[in-house]
Short mmCIF file of C-alpha atoms and ligand atoms in Angstrom, two decimals:
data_model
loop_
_atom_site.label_atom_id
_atom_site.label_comp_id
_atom_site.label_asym_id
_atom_site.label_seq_id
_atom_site.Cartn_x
_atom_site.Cartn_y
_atom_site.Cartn_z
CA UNK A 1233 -80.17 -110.00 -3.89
CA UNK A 1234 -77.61 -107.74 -3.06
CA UNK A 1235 -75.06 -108.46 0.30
CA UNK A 1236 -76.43 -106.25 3.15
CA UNK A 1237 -73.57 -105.52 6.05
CA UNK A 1238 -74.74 -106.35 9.78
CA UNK A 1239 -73.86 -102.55 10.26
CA UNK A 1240 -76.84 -101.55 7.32
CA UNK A 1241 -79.12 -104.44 8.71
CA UNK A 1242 -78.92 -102.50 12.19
CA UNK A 1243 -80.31 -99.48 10.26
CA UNK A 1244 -83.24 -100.86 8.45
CA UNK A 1245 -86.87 -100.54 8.46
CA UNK A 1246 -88.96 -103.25 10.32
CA UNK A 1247 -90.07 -105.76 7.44
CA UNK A 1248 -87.38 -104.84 4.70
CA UNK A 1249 -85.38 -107.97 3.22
CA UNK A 1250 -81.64 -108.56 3.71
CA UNK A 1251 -79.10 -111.00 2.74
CA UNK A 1252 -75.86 -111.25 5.44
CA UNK A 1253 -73.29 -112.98 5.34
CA UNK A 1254 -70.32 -113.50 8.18
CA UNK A 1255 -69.87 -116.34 10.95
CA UNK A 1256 -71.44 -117.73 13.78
CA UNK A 1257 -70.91 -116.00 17.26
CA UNK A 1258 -73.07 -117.56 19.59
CA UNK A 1259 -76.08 -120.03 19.70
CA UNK A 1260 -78.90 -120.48 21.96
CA UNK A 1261 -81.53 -122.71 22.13
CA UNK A 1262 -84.97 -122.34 24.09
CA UNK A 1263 -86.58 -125.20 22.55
CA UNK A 1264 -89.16 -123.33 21.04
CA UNK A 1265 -87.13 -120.14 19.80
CA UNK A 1266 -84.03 -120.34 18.36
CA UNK A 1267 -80.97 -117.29 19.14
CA UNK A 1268 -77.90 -117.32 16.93
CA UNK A 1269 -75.18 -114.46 16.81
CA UNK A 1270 -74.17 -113.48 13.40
CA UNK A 1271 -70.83 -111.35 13.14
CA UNK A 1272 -69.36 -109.94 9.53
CA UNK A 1273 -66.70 -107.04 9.78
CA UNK A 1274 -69.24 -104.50 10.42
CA UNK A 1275 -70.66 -105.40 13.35
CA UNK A 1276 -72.97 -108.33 15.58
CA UNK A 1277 -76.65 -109.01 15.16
CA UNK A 1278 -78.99 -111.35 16.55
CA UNK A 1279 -81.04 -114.01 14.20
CA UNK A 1280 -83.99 -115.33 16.04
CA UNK A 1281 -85.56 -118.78 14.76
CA UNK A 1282 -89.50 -119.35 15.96
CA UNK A 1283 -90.66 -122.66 16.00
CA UNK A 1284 -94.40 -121.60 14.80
CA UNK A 1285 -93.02 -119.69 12.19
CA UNK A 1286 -89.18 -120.16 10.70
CA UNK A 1287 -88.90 -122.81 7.59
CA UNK A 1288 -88.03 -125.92 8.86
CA UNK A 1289 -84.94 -126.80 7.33
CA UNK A 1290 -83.81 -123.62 8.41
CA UNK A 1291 -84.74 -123.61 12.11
CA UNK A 1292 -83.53 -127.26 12.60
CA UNK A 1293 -80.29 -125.88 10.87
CA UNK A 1294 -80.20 -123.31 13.96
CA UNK A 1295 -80.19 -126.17 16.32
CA UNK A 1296 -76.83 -127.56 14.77
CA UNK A 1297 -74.19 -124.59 14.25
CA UNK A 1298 -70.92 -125.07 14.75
CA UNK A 1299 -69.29 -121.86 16.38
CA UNK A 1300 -67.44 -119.32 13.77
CA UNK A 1301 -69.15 -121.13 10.84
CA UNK A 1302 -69.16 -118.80 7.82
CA UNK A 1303 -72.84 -118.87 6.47
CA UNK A 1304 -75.26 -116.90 5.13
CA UNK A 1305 -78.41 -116.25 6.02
CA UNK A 1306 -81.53 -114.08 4.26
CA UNK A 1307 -84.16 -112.85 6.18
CA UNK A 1308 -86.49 -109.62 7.07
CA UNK A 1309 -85.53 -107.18 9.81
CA UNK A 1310 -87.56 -107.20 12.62
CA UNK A 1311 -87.55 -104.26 15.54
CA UNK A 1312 -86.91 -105.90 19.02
CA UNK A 1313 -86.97 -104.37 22.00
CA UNK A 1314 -84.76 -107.23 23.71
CA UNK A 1315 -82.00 -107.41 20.73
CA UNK A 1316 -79.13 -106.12 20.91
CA UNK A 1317 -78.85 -102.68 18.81
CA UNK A 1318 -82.61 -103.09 18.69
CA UNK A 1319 -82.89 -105.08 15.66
CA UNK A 1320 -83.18 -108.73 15.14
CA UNK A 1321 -83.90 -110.71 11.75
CA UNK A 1322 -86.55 -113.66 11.63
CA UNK A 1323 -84.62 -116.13 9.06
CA UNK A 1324 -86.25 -117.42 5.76
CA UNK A 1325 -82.83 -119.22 5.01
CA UNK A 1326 -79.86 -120.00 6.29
CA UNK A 1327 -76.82 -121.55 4.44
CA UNK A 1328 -73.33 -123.38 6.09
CA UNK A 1329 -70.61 -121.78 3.70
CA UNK A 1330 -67.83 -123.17 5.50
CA UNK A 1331 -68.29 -125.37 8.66
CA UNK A 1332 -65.65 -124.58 11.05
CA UNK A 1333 -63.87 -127.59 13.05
CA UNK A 1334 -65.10 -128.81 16.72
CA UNK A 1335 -63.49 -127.64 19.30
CA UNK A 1336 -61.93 -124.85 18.15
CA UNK A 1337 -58.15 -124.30 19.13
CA UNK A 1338 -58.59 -120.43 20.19
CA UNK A 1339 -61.62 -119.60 22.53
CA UNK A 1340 -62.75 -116.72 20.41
CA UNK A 1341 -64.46 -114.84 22.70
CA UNK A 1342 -62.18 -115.01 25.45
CA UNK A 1343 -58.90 -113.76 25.09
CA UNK A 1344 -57.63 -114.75 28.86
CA UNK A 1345 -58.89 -118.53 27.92
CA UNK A 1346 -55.71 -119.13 25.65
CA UNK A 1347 -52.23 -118.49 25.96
CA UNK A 1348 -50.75 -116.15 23.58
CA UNK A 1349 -48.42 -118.72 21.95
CA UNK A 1350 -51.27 -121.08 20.81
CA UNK A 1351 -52.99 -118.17 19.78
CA UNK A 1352 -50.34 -116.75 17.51
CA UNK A 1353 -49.74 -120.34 15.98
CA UNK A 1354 -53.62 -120.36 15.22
CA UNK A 1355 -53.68 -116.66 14.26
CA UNK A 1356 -56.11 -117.39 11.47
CA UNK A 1357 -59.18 -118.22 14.12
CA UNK A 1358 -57.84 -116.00 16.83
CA UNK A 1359 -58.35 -113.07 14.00
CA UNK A 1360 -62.12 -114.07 14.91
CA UNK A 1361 -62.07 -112.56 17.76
CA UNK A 1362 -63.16 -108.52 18.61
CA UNK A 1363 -60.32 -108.46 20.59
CA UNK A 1364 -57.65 -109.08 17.90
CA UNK A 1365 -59.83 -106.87 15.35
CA UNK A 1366 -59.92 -104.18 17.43
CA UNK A 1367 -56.11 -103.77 17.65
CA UNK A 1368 -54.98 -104.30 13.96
CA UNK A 1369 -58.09 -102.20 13.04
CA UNK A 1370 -56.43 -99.53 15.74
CA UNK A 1371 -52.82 -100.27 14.23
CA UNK A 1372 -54.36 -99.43 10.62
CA UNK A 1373 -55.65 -96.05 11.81
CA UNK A 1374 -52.40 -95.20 12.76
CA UNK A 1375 -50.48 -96.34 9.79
CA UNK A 1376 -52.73 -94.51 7.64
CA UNK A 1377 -52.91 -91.44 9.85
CA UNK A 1378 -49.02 -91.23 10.40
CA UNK A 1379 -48.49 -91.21 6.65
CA UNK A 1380 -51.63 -88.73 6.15
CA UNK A 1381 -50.41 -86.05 8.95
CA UNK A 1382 -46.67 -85.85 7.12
CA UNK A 1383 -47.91 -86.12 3.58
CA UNK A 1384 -50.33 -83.05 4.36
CA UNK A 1385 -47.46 -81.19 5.50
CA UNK A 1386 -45.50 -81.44 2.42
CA UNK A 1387 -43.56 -84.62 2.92
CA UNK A 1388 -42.91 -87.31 0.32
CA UNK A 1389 -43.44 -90.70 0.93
CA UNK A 1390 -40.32 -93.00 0.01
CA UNK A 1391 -39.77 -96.74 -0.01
CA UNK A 1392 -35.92 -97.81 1.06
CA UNK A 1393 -34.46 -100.81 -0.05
CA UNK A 1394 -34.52 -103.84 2.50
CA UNK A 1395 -31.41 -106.26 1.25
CA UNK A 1396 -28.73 -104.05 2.04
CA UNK A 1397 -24.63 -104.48 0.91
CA UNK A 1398 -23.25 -103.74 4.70
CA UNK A 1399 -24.10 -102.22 8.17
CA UNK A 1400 -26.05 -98.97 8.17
CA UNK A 1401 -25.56 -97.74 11.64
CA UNK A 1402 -23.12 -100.20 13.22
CA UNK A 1403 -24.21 -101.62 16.81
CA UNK A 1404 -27.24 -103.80 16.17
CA UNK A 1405 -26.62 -107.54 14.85
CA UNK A 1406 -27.64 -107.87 11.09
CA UNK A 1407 -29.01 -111.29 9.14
CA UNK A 1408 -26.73 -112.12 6.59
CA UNK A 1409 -27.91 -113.81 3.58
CA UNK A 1410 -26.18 -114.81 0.31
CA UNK A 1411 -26.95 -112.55 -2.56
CA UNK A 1412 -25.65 -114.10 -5.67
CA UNK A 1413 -21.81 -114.03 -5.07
CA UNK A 1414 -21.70 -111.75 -2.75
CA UNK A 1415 -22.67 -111.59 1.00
CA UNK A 1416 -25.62 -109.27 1.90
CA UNK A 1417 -27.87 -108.47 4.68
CA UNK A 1418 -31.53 -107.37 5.65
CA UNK A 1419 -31.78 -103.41 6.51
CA UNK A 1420 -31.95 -102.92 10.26
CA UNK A 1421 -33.06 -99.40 10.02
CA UNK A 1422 -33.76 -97.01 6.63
CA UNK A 1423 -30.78 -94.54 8.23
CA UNK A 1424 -28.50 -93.72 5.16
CA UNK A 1425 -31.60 -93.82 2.95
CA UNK A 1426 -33.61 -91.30 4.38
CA UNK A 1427 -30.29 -89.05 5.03
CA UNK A 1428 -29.68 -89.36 1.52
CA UNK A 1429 -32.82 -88.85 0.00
CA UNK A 1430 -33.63 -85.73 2.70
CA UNK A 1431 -30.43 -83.95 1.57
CA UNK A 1432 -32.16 -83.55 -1.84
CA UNK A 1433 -35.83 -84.08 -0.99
CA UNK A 1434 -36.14 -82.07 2.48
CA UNK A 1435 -39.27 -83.49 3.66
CA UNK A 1436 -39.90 -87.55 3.49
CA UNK A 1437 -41.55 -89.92 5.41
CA UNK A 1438 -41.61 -94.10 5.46
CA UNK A 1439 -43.31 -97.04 7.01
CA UNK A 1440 -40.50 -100.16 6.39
CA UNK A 1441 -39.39 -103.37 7.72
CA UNK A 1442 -36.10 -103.78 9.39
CA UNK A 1443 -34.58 -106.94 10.54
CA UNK A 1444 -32.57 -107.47 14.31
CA UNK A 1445 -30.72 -110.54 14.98
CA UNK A 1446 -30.72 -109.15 18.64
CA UNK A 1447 -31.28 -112.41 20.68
CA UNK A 1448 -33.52 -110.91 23.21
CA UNK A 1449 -36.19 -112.19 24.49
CA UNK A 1450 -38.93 -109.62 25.68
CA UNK A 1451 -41.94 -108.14 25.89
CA UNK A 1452 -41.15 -105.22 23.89
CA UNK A 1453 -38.35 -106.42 21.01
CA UNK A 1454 -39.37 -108.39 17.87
CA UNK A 1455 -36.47 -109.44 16.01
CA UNK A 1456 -38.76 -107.76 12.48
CA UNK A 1457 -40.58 -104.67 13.17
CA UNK A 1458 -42.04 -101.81 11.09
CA UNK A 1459 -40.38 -98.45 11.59
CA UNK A 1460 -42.22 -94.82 10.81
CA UNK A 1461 -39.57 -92.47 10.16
CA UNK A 1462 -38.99 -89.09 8.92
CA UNK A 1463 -35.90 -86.74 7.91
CA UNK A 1464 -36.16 -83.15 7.32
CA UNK A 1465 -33.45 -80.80 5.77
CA UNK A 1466 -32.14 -77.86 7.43
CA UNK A 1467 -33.38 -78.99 10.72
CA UNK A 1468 -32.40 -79.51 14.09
CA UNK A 1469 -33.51 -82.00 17.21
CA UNK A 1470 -36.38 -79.47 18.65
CA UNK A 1471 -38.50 -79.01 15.20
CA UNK A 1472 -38.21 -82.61 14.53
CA UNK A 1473 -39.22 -83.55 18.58
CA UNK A 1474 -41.89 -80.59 17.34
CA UNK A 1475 -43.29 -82.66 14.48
CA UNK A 1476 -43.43 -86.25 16.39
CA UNK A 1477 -45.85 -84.56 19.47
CA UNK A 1478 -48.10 -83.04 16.19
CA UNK A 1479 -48.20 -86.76 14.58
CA UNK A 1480 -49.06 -88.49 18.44
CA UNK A 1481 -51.84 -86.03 18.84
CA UNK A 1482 -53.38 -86.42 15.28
CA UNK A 1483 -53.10 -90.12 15.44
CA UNK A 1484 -54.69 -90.41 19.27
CA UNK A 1485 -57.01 -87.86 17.83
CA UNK A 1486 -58.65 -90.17 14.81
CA UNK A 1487 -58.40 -93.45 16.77
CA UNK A 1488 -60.88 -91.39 19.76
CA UNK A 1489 -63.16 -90.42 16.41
CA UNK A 1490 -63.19 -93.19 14.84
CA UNK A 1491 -62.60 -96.28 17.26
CA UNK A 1492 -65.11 -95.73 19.72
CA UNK A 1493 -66.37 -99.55 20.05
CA UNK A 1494 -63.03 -100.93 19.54
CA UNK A 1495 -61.59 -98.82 22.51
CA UNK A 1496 -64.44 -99.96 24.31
CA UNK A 1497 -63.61 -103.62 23.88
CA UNK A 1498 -59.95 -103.20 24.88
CA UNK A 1499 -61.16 -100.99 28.16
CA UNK A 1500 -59.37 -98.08 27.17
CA UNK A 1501 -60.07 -94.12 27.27
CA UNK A 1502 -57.34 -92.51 25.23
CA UNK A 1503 -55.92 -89.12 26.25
CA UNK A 1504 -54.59 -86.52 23.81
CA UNK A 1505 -51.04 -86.50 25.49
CA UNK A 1506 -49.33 -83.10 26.35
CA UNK A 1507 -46.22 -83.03 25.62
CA UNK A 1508 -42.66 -82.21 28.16
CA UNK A 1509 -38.95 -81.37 27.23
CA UNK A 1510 -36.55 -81.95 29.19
CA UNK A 1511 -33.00 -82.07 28.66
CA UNK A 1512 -30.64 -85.47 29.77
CA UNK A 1513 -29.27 -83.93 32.69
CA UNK A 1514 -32.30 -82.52 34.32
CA UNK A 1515 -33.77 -85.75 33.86
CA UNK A 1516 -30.60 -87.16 35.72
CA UNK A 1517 -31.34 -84.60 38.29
CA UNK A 1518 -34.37 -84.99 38.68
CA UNK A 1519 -34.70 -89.01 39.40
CA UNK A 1520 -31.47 -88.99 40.79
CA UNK A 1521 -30.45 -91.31 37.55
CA UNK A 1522 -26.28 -91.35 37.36
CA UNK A 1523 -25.52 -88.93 34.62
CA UNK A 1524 -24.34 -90.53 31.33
CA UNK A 1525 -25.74 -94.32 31.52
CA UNK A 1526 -28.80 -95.28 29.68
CA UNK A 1527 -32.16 -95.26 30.76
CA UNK A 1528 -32.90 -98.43 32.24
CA UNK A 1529 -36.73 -99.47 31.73
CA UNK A 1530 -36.94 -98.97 35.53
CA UNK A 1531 -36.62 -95.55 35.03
CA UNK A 1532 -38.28 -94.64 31.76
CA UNK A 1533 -41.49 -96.26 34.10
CA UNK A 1534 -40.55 -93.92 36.89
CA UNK A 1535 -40.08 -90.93 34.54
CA UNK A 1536 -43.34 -91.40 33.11
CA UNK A 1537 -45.46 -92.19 35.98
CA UNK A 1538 -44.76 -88.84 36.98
CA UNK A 1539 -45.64 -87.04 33.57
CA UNK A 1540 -49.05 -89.17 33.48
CA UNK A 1541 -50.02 -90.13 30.15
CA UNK A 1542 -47.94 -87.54 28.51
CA UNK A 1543 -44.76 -88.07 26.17
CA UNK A 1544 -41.65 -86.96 27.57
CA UNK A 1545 -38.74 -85.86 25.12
CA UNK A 1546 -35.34 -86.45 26.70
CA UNK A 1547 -33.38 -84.22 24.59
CA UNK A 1548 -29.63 -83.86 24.69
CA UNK A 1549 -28.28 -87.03 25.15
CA UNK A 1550 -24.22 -87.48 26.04
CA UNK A 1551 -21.84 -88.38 23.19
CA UNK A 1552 -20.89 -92.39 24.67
CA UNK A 1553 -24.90 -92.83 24.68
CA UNK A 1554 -25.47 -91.81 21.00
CA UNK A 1555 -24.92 -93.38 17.18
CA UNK A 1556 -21.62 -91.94 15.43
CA UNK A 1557 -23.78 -90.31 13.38
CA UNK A 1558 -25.70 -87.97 16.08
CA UNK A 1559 -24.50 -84.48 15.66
CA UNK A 1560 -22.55 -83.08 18.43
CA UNK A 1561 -23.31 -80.01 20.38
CA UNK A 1562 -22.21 -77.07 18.04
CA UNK A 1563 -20.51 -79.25 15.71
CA UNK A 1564 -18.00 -79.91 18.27
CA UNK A 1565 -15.81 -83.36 18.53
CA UNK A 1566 -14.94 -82.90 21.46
CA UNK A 1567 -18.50 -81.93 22.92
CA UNK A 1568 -20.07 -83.45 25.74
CA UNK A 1569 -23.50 -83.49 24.13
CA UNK A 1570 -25.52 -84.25 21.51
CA UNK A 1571 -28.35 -82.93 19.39
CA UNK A 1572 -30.16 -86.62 20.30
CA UNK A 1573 -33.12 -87.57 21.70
CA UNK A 1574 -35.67 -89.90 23.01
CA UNK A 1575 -38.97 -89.73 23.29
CA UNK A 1576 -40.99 -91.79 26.31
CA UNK A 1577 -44.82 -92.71 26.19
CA UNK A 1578 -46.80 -94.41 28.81
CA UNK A 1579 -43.61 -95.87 30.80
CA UNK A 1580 -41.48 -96.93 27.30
CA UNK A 1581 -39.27 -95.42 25.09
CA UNK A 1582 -41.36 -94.82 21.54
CA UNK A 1583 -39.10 -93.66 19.59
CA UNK A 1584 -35.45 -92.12 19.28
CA UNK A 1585 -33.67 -89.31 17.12
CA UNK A 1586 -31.85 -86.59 16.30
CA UNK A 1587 -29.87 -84.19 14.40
CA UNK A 1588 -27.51 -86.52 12.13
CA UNK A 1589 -23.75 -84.88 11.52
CA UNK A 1590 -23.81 -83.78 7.75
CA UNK A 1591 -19.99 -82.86 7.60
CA UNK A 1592 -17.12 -85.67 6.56
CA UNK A 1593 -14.49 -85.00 8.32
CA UNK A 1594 -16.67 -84.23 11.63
CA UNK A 1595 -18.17 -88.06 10.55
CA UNK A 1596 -14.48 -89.74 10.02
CA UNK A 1597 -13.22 -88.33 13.39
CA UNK A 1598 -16.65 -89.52 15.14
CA UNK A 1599 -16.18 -92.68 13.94
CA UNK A 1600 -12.62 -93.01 15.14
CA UNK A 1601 -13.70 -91.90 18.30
CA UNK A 1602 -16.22 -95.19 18.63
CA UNK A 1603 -13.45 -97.91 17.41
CA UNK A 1604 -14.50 -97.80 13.56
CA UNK A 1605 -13.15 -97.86 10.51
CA UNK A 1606 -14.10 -94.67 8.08
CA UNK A 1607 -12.98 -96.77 5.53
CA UNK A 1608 -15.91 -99.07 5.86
CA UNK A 1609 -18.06 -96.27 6.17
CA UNK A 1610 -16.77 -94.29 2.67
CA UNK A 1611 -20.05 -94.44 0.62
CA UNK A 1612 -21.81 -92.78 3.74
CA UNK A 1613 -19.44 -89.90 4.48
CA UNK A 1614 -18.92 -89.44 0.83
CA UNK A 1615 -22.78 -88.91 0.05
CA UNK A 1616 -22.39 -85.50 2.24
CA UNK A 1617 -19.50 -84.31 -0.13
CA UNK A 1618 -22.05 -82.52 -2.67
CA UNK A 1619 -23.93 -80.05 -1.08
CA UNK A 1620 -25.74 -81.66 2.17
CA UNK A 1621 -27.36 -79.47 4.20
CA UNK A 1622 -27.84 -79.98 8.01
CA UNK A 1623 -30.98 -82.44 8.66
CA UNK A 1624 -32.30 -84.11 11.74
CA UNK A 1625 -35.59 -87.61 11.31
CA UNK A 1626 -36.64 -90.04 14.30
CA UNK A 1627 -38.32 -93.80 14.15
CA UNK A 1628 -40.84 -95.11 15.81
CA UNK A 1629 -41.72 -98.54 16.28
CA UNK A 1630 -45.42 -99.02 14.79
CA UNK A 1631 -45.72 -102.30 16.66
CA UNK A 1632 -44.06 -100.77 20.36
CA UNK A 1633 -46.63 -97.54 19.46
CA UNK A 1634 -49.36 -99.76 19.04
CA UNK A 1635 -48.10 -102.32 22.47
CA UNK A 1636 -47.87 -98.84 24.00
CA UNK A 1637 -50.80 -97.11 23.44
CA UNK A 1638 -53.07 -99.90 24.17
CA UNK A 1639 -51.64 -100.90 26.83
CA UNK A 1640 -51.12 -104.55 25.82
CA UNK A 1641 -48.31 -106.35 27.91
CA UNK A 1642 -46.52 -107.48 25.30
CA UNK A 1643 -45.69 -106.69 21.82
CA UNK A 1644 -46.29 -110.02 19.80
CA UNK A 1645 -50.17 -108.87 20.44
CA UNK A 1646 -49.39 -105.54 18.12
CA UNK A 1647 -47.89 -107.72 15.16
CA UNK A 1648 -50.15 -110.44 13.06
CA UNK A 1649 -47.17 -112.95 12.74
CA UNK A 1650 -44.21 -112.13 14.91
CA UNK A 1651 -40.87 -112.99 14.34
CA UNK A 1652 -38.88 -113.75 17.78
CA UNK A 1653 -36.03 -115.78 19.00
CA UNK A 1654 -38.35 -119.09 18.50
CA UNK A 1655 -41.21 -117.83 16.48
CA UNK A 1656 -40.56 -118.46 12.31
CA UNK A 1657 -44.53 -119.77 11.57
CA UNK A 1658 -46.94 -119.22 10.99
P1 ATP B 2431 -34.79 -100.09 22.75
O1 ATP B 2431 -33.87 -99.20 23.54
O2 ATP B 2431 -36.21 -100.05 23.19
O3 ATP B 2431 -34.26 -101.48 22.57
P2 ATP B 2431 -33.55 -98.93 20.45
O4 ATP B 2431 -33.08 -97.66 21.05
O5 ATP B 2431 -32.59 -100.02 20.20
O6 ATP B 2431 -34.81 -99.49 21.26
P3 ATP B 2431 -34.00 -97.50 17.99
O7 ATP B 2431 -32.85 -97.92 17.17
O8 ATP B 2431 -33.98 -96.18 18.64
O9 ATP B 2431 -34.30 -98.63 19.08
O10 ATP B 2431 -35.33 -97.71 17.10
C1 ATP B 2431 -36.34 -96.76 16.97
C2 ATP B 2431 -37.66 -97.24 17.51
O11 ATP B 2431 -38.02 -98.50 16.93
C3 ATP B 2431 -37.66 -97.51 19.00
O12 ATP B 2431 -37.85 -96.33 19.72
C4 ATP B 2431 -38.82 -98.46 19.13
O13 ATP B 2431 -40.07 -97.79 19.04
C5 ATP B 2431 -38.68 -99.31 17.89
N1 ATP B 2431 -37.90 -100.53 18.11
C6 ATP B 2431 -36.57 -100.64 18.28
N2 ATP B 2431 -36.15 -101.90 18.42
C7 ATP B 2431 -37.28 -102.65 18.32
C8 ATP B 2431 -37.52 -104.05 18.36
N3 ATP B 2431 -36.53 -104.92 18.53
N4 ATP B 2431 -38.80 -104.48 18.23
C9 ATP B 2431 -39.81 -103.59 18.04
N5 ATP B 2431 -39.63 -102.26 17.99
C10 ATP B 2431 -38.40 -101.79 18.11
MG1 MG B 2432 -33.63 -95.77 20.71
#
């Protein structure tokens, strides 16, 4: 007989045959009747053991179950008034697969029960739980979706390379590792890559790994995180700030259509956020924030508490707060401003980016300007010699989008197996 999912079961005729397979939920035990909770990906359904008239073996089996068991049980679907989804099966047998260990080290069903460190070091079992399911099957919605929305409109889909021969950006601290002879170190952002690969491409898109020996220790920083990012040619901060509210939407969109029980079992309604511009120095104004310091997360919270649930693009940044490589305000050294951005979601920044500078010498004197060496840089400038159009890409965090749109409080809950200051393993 073929495998039947618990989702299928729930939509079978009274008296038709099935074969499930999953693990144990829940038992209970009335004496005479016999509950236990089956759960495969699909979904939950209720097996119900009768004294009178389950096989013996079988119901005396029912008695003994050791929570998240995997087993598998065959049986006929029964309509039931009390069940939950309305359907319950009446077991003809029931099989241990795998007997899972007593007590468990995760309480399953409770998320509050456990602390998140134990958790994470049994990730395996705490995977078990709804909980945990909902969010990675919410985090694979949006992966999927953020590639699907650029992809649709004409974007290519690249794959950068991760060991890299020296700093892309500057400013972050890298991992070094040995690479035969040489010294090398693990990409901390796609940056060059995408430049390089937009100037001849226009349109691309990636989902990568990047690696920051940044030895913070918070609720929003992993120390390896996955980055979406795009670059478009011939473009400039507002299209791009354009094409990040279109993904936000689409993705929020599909998670509302398609995650309705999972949402449900993290509490959360999701709003289709608007979406607000405002330049760096009416932001300043506005939240009387002293103009040309960063945004402390004090007031990225304030600025979004008062733009509800909406993102908030803080265009315009000043020169000291942006990369070398941020274009500056009509190509201008000297210029006060940038063509960079930031964009803020539900009290956090979600992503940052900008118009990059596509001329060499505007790049060399930049660079001077922040205490670098051009020389170190030469590769970079020199792949803007031949032809490089002006282009403008962002990143966003997959793991702070997920933390952020859920609402979890902290971000080792949006990645299976984090990587921290003291977390290597699992
Ligand atoms: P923050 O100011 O929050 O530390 P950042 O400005 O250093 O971030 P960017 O270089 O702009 O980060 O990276 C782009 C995006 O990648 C961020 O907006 C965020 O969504 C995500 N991100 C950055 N650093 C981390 C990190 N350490 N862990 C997880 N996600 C990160
Ligand atoms: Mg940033």
């Amino acid at each position: 007989m073929e495998r039947t999912y618990v989702k299928e079961a729930l939509n079978k005729k009274d008296g038709e045959k099935v074969l499930l397979r999953g693990w144990v939920h829940d038992t209970r035990d009335l004496k005479k009747v016999r509950f236990l909770v089956l759960k495969d990906m699909t979904g939950r359904i209720q097996i119900t053991g009768v004294e009178s008239k389950t096989d013996k073996d079988t119901f005396g089996l029912l008695d003994n179950m050791k929570r998240e068991s995997a087993v598998e049980i065959s049986g006929t679907v029964k309509d039931s008034k009390q069940a939950p989804g309305g359907k319950e099966i009446l077991p003809d047998k029931l099989t241990v697969i795998a007997e899972a260990g007593d007590p468990l080290p995760v309480d399953v069903s409770d998320f509050s029960k456990t602390e998140l460190p134990i958790r994470l070091d049994n990730r395996f079992l705490d995977l078990h739980s709804k909980k945990a399911q909902a969010i990675f099957k919410i985090q694979s919605t949006i992966s999927m979706n953020f590639r699907k929305y650029f992809v649709d409109n004409g974007f290519i889909e690249f794959q950068p390379p991760s060991v890299i021969g020296s700093s892309s950006e500057g400013g972050t601290e890298l991992y070094k590792l040995k690479y035969f002879e040489k010294d090398a170190y693990l990409a901390q952002s796609p940056q060059l890559y995408k430049q390089m690969i937009a100037c001849a491409m226009e349109k691309v898109v990636t989902i990568t790994p990047v690696w920051r020996a940044e030895k913070h220790n918070t609720t929003r920083h992993l120390n390896e995180s996955r980055q979406m990012d795009i670059e478009v040619a011939f473009a400039d901060q507002m299209s791009i700030m354009k094409e990040l509210e279109g993904v936000v939407k689409f993705m929020v969109t599909e998670i509302n259509k398609n995650h309705k029980e999972d949402l449900e079992t993290l509490g959360l309604k999701l709003k289709v956020p608007e979406a607000h511009y405002l330049s760096y120095d009416e932001i300043c104004e506005m939240f009387d924030i002293k103009n040309g310091e960063d945004l402390s997360p004090n007031d990225e919270k304030r600025i979004c508490e008062k733009f509800k649930d909406d993102i908030v693009f803080v265009h315009s940044w000043p020169t000291e707060q942006r990369g070398f490589y941020i274009m500056r305000k009509g190509e201008d050294a000297e210029a006060k401003i940038t063509e960079g951005f930031d964009a803020l979601y539900k009290g956090v920044e979600i992503s940052s980016g900008g118009q990059r500078i596509h001329i060499p010498e505007l790049l060399e004197t930049m660079l001077k300007k922040k205490g670098l060496d051009p020389k170190d840089f030469k590769s970079y400038i020199n792949s803007f010699r031949y032809g490089a159009p002006p282009h403008a890409g962002w990143s966003i965090g997959l793991e702070r989008f997920t933390q952020t749109l859920l609402e979890l409080d902290n971000i080792r809950e949006a990645v299976l197996w984090p990587r921290d200051r003291d977390r290597l393993t699992p």
